[in-house]
mmCIF file of C-alpha atoms and ligand atoms in Angstrom:
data_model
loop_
_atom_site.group_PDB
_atom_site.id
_atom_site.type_symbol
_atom_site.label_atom_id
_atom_site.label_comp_id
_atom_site.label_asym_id
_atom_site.label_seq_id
_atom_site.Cartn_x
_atom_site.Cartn_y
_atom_site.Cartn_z
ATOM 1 C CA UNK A 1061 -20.424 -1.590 7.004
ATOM 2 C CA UNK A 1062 -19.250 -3.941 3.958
ATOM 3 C CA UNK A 1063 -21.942 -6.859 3.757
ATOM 4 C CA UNK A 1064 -19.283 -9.335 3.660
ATOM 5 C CA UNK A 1065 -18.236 -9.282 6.945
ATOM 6 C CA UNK A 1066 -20.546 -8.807 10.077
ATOM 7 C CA UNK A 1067 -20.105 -6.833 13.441
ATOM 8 C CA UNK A 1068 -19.274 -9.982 15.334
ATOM 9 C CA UNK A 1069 -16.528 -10.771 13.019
ATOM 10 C CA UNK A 1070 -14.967 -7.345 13.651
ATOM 11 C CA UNK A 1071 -15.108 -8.125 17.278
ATOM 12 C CA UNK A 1072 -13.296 -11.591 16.685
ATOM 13 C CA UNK A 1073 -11.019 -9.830 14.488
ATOM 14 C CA UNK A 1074 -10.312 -6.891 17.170
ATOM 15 C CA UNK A 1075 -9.615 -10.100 19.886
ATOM 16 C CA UNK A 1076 -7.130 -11.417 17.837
ATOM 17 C CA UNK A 1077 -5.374 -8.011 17.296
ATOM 18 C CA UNK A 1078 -5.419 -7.680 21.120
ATOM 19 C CA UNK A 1079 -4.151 -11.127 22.016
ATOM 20 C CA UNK A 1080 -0.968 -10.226 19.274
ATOM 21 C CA UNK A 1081 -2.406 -12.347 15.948
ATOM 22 C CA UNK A 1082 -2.280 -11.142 12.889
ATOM 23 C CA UNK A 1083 -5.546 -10.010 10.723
ATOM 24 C CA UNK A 1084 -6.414 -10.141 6.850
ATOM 25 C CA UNK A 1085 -7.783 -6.513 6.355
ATOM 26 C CA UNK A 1086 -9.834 -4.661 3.789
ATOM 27 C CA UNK A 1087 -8.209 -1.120 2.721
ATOM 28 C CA UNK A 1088 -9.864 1.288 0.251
ATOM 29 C CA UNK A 1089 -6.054 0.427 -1.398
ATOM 30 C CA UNK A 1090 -5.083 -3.222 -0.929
ATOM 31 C CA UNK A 1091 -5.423 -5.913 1.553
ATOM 32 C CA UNK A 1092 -2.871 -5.726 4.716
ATOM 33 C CA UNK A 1093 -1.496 -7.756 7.275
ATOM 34 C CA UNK A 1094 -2.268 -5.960 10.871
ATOM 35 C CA UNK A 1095 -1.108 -6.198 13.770
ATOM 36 C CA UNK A 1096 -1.019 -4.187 17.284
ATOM 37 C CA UNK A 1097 1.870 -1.601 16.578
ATOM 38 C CA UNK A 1098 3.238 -1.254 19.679
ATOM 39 C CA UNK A 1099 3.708 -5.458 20.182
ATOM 40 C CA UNK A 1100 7.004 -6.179 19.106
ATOM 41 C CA UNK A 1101 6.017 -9.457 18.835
ATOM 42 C CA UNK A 1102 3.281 -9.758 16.774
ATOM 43 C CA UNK A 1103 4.777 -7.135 14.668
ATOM 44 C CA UNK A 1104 7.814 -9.739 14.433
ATOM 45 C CA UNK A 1105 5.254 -12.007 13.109
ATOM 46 C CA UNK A 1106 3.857 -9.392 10.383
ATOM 47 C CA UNK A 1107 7.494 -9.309 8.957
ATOM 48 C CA UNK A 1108 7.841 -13.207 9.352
ATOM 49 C CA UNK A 1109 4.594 -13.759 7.691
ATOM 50 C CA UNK A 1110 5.534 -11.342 4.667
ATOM 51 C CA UNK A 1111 9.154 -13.061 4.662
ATOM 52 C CA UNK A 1112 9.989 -9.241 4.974
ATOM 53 C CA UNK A 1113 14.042 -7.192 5.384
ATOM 54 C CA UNK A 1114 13.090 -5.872 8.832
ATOM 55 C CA UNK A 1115 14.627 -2.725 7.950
ATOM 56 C CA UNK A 1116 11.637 -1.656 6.082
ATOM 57 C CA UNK A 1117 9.206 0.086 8.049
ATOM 58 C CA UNK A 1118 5.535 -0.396 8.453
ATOM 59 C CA UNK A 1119 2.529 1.883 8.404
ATOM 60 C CA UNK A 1120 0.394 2.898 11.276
ATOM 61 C CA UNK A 1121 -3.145 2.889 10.722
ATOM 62 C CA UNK A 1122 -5.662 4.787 12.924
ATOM 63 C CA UNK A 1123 -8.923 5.754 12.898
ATOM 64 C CA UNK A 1124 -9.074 9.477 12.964
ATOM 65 C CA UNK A 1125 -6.969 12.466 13.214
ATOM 66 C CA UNK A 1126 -6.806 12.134 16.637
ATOM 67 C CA UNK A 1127 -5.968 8.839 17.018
ATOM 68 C CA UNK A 1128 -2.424 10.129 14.620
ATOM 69 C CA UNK A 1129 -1.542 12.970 16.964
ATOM 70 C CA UNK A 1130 -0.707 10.742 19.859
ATOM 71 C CA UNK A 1131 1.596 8.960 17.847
ATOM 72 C CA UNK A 1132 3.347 11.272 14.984
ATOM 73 C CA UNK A 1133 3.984 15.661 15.283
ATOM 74 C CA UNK A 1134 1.826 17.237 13.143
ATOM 75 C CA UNK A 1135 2.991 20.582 11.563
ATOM 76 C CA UNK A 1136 1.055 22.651 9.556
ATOM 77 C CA UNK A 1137 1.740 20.627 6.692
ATOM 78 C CA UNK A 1138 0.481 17.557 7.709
ATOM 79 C CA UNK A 1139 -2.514 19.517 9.253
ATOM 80 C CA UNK A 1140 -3.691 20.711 5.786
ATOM 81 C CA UNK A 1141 -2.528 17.152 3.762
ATOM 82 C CA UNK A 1142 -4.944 15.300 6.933
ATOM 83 C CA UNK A 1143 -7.519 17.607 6.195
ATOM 84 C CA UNK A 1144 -7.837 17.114 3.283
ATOM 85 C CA UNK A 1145 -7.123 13.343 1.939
ATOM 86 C CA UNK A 1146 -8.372 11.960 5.143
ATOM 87 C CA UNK A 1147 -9.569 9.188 5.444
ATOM 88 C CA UNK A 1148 -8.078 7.953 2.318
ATOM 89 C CA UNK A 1149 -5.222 6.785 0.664
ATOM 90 C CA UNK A 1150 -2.649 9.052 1.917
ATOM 91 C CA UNK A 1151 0.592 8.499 3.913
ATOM 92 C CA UNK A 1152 2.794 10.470 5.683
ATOM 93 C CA UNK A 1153 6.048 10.127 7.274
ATOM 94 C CA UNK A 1154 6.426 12.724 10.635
ATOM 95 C CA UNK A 1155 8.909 12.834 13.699
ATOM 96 C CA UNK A 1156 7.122 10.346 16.165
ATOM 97 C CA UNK A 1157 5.718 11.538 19.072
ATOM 98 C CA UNK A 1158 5.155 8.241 20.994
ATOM 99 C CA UNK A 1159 7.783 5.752 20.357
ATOM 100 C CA UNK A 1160 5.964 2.900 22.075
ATOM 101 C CA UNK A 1161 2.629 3.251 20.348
ATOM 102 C CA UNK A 1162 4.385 2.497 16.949
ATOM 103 C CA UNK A 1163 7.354 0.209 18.328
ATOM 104 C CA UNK A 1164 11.000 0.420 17.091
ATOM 105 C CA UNK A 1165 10.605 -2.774 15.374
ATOM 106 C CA UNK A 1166 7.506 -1.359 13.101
ATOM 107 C CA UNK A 1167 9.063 1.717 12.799
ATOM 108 C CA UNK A 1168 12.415 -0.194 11.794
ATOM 109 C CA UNK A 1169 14.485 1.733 14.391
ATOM 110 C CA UNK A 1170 13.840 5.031 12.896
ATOM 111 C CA UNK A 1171 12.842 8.323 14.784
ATOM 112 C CA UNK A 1172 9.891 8.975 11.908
ATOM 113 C CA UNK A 1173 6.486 7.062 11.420
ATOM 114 C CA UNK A 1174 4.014 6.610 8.473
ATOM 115 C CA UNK A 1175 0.708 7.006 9.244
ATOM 116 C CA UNK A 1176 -2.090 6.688 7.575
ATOM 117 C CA UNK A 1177 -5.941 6.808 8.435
ATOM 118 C CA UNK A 1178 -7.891 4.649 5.799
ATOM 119 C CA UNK A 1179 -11.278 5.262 4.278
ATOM 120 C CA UNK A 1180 -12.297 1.469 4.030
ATOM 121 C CA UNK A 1181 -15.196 1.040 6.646
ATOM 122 C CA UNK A 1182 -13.845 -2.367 7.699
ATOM 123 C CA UNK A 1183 -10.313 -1.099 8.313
ATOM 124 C CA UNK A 1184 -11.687 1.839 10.141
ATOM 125 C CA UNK A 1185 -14.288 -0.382 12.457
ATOM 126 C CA UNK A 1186 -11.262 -2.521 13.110
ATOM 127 C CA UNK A 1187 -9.076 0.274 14.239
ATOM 128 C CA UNK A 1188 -11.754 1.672 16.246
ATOM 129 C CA UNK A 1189 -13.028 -1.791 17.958
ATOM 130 C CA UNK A 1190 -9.096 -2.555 19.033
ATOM 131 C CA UNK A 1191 -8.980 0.894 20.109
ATOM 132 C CA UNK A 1192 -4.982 1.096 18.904
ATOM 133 C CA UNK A 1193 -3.025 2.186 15.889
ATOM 134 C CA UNK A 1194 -2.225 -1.072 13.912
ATOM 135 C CA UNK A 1195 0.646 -1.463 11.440
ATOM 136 C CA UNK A 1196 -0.794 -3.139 8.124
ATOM 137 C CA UNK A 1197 1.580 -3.911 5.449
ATOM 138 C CA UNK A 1198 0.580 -5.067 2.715
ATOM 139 C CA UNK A 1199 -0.608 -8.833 2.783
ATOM 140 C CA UNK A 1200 1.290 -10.122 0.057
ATOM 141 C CA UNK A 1201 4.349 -11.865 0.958
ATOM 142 C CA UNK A 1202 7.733 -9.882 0.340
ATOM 143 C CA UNK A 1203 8.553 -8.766 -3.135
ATOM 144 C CA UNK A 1204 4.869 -10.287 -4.748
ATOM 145 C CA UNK A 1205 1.975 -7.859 -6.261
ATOM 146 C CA UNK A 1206 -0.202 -6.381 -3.470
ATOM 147 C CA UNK A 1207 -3.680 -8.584 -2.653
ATOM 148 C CA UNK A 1208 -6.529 -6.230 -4.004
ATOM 149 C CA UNK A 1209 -9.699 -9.259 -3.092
ATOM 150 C CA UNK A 1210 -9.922 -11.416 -0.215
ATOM 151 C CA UNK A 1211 -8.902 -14.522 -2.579
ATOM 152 C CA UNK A 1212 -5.462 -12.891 -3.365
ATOM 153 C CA UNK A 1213 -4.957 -12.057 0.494
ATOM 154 C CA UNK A 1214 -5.711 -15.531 1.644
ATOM 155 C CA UNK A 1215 -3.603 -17.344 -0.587
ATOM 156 C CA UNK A 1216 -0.738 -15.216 0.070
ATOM 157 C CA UNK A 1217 -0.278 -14.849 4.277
ATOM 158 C CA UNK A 1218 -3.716 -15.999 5.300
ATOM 159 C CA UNK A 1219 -1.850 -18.928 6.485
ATOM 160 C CA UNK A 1220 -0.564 -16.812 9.103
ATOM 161 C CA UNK A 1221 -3.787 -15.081 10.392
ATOM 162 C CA UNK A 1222 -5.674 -15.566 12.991
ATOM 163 C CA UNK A 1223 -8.677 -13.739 11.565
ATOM 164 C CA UNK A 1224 -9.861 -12.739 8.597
ATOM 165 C CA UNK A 1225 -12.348 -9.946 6.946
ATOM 166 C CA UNK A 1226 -13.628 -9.831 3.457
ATOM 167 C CA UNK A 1227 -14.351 -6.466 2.457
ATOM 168 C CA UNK A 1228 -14.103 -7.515 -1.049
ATOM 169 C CA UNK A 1229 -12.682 -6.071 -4.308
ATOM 170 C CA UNK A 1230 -10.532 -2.988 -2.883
ATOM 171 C CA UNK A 1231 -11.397 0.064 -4.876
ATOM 172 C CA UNK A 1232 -8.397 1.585 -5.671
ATOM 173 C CA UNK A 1233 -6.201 -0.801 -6.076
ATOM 174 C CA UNK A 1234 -2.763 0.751 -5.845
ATOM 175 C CA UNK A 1235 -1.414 1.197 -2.628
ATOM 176 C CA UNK A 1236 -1.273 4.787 -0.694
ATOM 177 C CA UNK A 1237 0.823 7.463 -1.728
ATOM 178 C CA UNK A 1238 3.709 7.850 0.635
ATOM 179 C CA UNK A 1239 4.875 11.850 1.380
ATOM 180 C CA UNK A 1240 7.642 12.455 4.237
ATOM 181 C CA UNK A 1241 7.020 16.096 5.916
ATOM 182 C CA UNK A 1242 10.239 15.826 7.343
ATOM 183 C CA UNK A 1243 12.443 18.624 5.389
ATOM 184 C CA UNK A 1244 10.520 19.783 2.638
ATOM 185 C CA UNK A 1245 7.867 18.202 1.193
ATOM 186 C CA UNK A 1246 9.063 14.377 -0.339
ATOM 187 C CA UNK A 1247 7.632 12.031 -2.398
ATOM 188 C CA UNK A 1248 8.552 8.610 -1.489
ATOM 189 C CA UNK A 1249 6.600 6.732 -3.060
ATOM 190 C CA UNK A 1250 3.464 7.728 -5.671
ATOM 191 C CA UNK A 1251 0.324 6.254 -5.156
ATOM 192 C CA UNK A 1252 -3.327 6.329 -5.073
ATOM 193 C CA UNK A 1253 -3.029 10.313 -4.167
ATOM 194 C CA UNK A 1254 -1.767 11.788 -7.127
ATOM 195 C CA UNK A 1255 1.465 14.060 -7.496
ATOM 196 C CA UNK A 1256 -0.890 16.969 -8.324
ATOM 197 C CA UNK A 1257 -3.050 17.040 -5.735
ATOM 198 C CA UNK A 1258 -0.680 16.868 -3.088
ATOM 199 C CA UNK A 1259 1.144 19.573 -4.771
ATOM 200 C CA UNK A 1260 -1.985 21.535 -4.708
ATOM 201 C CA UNK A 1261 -2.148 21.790 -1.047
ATOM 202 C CA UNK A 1262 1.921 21.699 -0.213
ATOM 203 C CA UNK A 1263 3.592 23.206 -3.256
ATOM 204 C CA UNK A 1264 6.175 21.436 -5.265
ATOM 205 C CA UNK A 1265 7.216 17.587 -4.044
ATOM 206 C CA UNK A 1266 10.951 16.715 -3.935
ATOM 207 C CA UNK A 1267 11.793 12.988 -5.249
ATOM 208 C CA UNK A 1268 12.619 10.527 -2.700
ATOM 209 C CA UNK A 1269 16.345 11.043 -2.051
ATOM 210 C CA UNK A 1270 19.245 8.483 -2.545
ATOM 211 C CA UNK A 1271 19.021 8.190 1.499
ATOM 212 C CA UNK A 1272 17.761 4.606 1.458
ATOM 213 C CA UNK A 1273 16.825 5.481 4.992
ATOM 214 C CA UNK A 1274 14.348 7.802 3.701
ATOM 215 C CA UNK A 1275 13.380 5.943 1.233
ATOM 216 C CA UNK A 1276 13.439 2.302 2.764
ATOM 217 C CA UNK A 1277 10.566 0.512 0.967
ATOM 218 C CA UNK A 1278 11.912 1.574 -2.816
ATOM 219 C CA UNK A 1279 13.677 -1.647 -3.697
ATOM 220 C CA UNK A 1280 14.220 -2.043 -7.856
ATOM 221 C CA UNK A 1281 12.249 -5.151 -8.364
ATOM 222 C CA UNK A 1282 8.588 -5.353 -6.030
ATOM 223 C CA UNK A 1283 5.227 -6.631 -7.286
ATOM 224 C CA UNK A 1284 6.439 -8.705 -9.109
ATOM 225 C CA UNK A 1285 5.120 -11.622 -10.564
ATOM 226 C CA UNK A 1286 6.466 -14.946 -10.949
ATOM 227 C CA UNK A 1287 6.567 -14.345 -15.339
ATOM 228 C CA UNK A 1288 8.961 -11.631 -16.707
ATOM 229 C CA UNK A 1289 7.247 -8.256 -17.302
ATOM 230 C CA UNK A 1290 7.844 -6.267 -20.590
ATOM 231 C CA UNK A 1291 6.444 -2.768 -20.372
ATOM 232 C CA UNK A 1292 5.318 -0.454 -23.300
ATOM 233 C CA UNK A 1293 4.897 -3.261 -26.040
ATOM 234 C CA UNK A 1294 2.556 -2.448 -28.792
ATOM 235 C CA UNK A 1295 1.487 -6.430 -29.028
ATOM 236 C CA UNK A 1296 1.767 -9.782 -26.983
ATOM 237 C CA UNK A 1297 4.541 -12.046 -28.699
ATOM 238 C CA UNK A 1298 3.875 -15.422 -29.301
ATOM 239 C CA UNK A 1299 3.383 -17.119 -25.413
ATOM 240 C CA UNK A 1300 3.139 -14.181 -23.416
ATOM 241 C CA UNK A 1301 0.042 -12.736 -21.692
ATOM 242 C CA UNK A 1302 -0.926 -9.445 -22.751
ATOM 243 C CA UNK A 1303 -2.177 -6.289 -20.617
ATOM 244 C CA UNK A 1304 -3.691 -4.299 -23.128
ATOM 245 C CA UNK A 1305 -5.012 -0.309 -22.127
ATOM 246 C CA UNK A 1306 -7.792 1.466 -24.197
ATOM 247 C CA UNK A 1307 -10.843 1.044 -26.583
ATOM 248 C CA UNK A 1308 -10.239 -2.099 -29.068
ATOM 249 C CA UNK A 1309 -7.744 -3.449 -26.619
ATOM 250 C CA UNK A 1310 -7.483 -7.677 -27.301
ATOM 251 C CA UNK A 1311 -7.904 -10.574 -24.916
ATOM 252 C CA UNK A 1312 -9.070 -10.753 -21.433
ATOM 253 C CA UNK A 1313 -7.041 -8.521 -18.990
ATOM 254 C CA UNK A 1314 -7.814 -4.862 -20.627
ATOM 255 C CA UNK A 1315 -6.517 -2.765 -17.873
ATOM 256 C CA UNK A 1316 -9.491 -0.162 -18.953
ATOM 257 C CA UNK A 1317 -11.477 -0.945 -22.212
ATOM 258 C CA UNK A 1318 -12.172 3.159 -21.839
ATOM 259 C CA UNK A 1319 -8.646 4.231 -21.115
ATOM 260 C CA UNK A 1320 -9.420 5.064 -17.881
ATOM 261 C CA UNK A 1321 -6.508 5.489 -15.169
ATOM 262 C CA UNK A 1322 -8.344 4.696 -11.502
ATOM 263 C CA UNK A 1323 -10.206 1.722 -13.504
ATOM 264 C CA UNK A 1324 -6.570 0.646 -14.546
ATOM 265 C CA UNK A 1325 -5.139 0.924 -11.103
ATOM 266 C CA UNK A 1326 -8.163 -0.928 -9.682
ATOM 267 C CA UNK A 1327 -7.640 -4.213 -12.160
ATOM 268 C CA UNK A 1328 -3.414 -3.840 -12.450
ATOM 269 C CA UNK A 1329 -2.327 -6.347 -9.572
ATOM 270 C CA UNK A 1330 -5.729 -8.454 -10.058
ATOM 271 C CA UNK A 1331 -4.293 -8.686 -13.701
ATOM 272 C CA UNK A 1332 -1.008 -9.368 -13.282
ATOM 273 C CA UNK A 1333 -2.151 -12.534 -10.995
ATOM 274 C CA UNK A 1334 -4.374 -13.747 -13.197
ATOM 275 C CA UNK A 1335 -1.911 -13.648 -16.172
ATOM 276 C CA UNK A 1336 0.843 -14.707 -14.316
ATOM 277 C CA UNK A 1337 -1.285 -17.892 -13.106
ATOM 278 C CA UNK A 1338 -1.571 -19.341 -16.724
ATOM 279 C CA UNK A 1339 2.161 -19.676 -16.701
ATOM 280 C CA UNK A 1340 3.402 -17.728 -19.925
ATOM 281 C CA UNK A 1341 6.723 -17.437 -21.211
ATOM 282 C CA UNK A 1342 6.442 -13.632 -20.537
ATOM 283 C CA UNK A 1343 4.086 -10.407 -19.765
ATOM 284 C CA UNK A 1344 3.573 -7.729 -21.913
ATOM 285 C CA UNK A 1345 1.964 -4.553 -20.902
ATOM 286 C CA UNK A 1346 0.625 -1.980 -23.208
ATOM 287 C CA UNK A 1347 1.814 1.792 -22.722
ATOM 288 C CA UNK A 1348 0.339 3.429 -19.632
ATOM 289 C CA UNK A 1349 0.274 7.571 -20.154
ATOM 290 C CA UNK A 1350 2.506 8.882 -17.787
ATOM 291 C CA UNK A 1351 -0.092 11.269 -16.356
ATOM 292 C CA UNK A 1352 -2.127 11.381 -13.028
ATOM 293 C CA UNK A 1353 -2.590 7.963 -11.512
ATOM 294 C CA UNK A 1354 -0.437 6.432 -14.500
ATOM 295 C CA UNK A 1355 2.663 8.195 -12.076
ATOM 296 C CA UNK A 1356 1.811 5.296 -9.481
ATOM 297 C CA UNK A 1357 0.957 2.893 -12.130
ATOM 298 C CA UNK A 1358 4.096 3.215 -13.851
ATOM 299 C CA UNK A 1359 5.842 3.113 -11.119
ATOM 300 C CA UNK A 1360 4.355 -0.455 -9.717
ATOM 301 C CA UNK A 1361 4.904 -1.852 -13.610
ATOM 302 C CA UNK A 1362 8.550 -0.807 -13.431
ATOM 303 C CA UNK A 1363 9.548 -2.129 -10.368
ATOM 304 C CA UNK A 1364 7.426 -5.584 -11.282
ATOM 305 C CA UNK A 1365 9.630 -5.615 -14.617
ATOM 306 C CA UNK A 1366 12.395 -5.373 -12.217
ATOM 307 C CA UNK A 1367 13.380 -1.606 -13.421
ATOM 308 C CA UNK A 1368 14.540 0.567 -10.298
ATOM 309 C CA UNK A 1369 11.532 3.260 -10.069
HETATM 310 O O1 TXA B 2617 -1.991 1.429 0.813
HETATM 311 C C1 TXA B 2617 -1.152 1.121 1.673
HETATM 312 O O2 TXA B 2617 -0.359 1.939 2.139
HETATM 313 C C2 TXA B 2617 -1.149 -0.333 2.145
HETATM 314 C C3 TXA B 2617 -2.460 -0.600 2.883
HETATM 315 C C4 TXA B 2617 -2.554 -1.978 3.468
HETATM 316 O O3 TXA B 2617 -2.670 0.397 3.874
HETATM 317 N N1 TXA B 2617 -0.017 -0.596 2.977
HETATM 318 C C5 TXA B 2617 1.240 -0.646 2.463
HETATM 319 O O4 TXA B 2617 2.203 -0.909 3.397
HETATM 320 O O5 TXA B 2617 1.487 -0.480 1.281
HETATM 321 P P1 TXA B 2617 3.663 -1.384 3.032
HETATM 322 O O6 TXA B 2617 4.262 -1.782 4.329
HETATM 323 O O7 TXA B 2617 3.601 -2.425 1.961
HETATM 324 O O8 TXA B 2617 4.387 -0.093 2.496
HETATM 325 C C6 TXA B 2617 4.814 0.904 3.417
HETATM 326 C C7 TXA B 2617 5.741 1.880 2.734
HETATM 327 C C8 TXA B 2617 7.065 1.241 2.434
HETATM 328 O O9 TXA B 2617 7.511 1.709 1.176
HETATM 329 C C9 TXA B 2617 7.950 1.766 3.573
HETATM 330 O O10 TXA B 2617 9.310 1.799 3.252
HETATM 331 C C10 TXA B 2617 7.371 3.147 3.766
HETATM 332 O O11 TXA B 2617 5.975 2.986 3.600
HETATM 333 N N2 TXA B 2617 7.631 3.643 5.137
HETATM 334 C C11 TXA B 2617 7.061 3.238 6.291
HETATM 335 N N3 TXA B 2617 7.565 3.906 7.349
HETATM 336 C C12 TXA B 2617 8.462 4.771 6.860
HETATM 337 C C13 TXA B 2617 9.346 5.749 7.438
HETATM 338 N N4 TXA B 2617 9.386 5.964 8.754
HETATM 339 N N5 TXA B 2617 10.142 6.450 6.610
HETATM 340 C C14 TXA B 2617 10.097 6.248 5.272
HETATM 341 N N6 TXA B 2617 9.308 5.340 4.656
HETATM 342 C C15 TXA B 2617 8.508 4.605 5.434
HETATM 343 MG MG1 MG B 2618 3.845 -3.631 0.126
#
């Protein structure tokens, strides 16, 4: 159990889920919103709170394997991706199995769900205490860089919450990697699981098609900050806040001093805040290698710079 955040909270937080309110929530990725998925009401309130298109669907969260057969078909596929990212940052998107667990609203009217069981042992005591799958977003409001600390989550829809749990700092930073097992194997959107190790298990991922049904959440510009973002620059002009990468890398937001991806993914949408908070005339982000976790990191830069990923 995280330190910051005692049993008894969990309980108050579970009471609030259960009476339809609307929790702050520690993930191993970044902080969500969550909800009860199958209350159409308070999961009306999730996409109020993030000021979100209701067309974009929400993930379920359980607690264990189990817990994500009653609501989504497993096939073999999913079997062996469960198996072997769960708990952790991993989503996928199956036929649903029970379409009032995960209401039409969460699910945005489609006949698939994204479910996810995560690793964080706040989010998973939560899950377990309510005894339900909850959808949890995440808690920024609509088109903003993801919370990753309690702070961040607050300021941006803990206005809206009932309760609240610190689980502090999230670890990874970037939010789950998103894989539909619908046709073949999809990518929709890369994350905290890399490209290569889900390809290890599944064989070769197909992009996200033009289908914006399939592909609901991929709008061009997301995370963004308030500041415009300019990607690959070699240094900060005059007025702009610079994101440097590597050894010898100036001033005070160096994604990772050692070049190190899941470091970089851990401070990017701390960074971005931060820089975007001392109001300069621009950002300017050093190059990211496209490799591994820099997949998902380029891809959250892009669509912050307002590039369609
Ligand atoms: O790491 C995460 O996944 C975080 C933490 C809080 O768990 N949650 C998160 O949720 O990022 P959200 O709602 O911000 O992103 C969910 C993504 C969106 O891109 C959405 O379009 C996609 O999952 N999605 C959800 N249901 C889907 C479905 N049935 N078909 C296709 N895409 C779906
Ligand atoms: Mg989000």
């Amino acid at each position: 159990m995280d330190p910051r955040a005692a049993p008894s909270d969990v309980d108050r937080a579970a009471q609030a889920i259960r009476s339809g309110g609307l929790v702050i929530l520690p993930t191993e990725t970044v902080y969500g919103l969550a909800a009860d998925a199958a209350d159409p009401k308070a999961v009306a309130a999730v996409y109020a709170a993030k000021g979100r298109p209701s067309f974009n669907p929400l993930i379920a969260h359980v607690a264990d394997l189990e817990m994500a057969r009653r609501i989504a078909r497993f096939d073999p596929r999913a079997e062996a991706l469960a198996a072997r990212f769960w708990p952790g940052p991993l989503t996928l998107v199956l036929p649903v199995a029970d379409e009032r667990a995960v209401c039409d609203l969460a699910r945005a009217g489609l006949d698939t769900v994204a479910v996810r069981a995560p690793a964080h042992p706040l989010a998973r005591a939560l899950i377990a205490a309510a005894g339900r799958p909850l959808v949890a977003p995440s808690a920024n409001r609509s088109g903003r860089p993801s919370p990753t600390t309690f702070a961040d989550a607050v300021e941006e829809t803990g206005g809206t919450a009932a309760a609240a749990l610190d689980g502090g700092p999230c670890g990874v930073g970037l939010e789950s990697t998103v894989v539909a097992l619908l046709d073949q194997p999809r990518l929709l959107r890369p994350g905290a699981v890399t490209r290569a190790q889900i390809e290890a298990v599944v064989g070769p991922l197909a992009e996200a098609d033009a289908d914006a049904r399939r592909s609901p959440g991929r709008l061009a510009r997301h995370y963004a900050p308030s500041a415009p973002v300019r990607l690959d620059a070699t240094s900060p002009q005059p007025g702009e806040a610079w994101l440097s990468f590597g050894p010898g890398g100036a001033g005070p937001w160096n994604l990772s001093p050692a070049g190190d991806l899941a470091e970089a993914a851990a401070n990017l949408f701390a960074y971005l805040r931060a820089a975007d908070r001392t109001h300069p005339s621009g950002i300017a982000v050093a190059p990211i290698p496209h490799e591994g976790l820099g997949e998902a990191i380029n891809d959250r830069l892009k669509r912050a710079a307002g590039f369609v990923g």
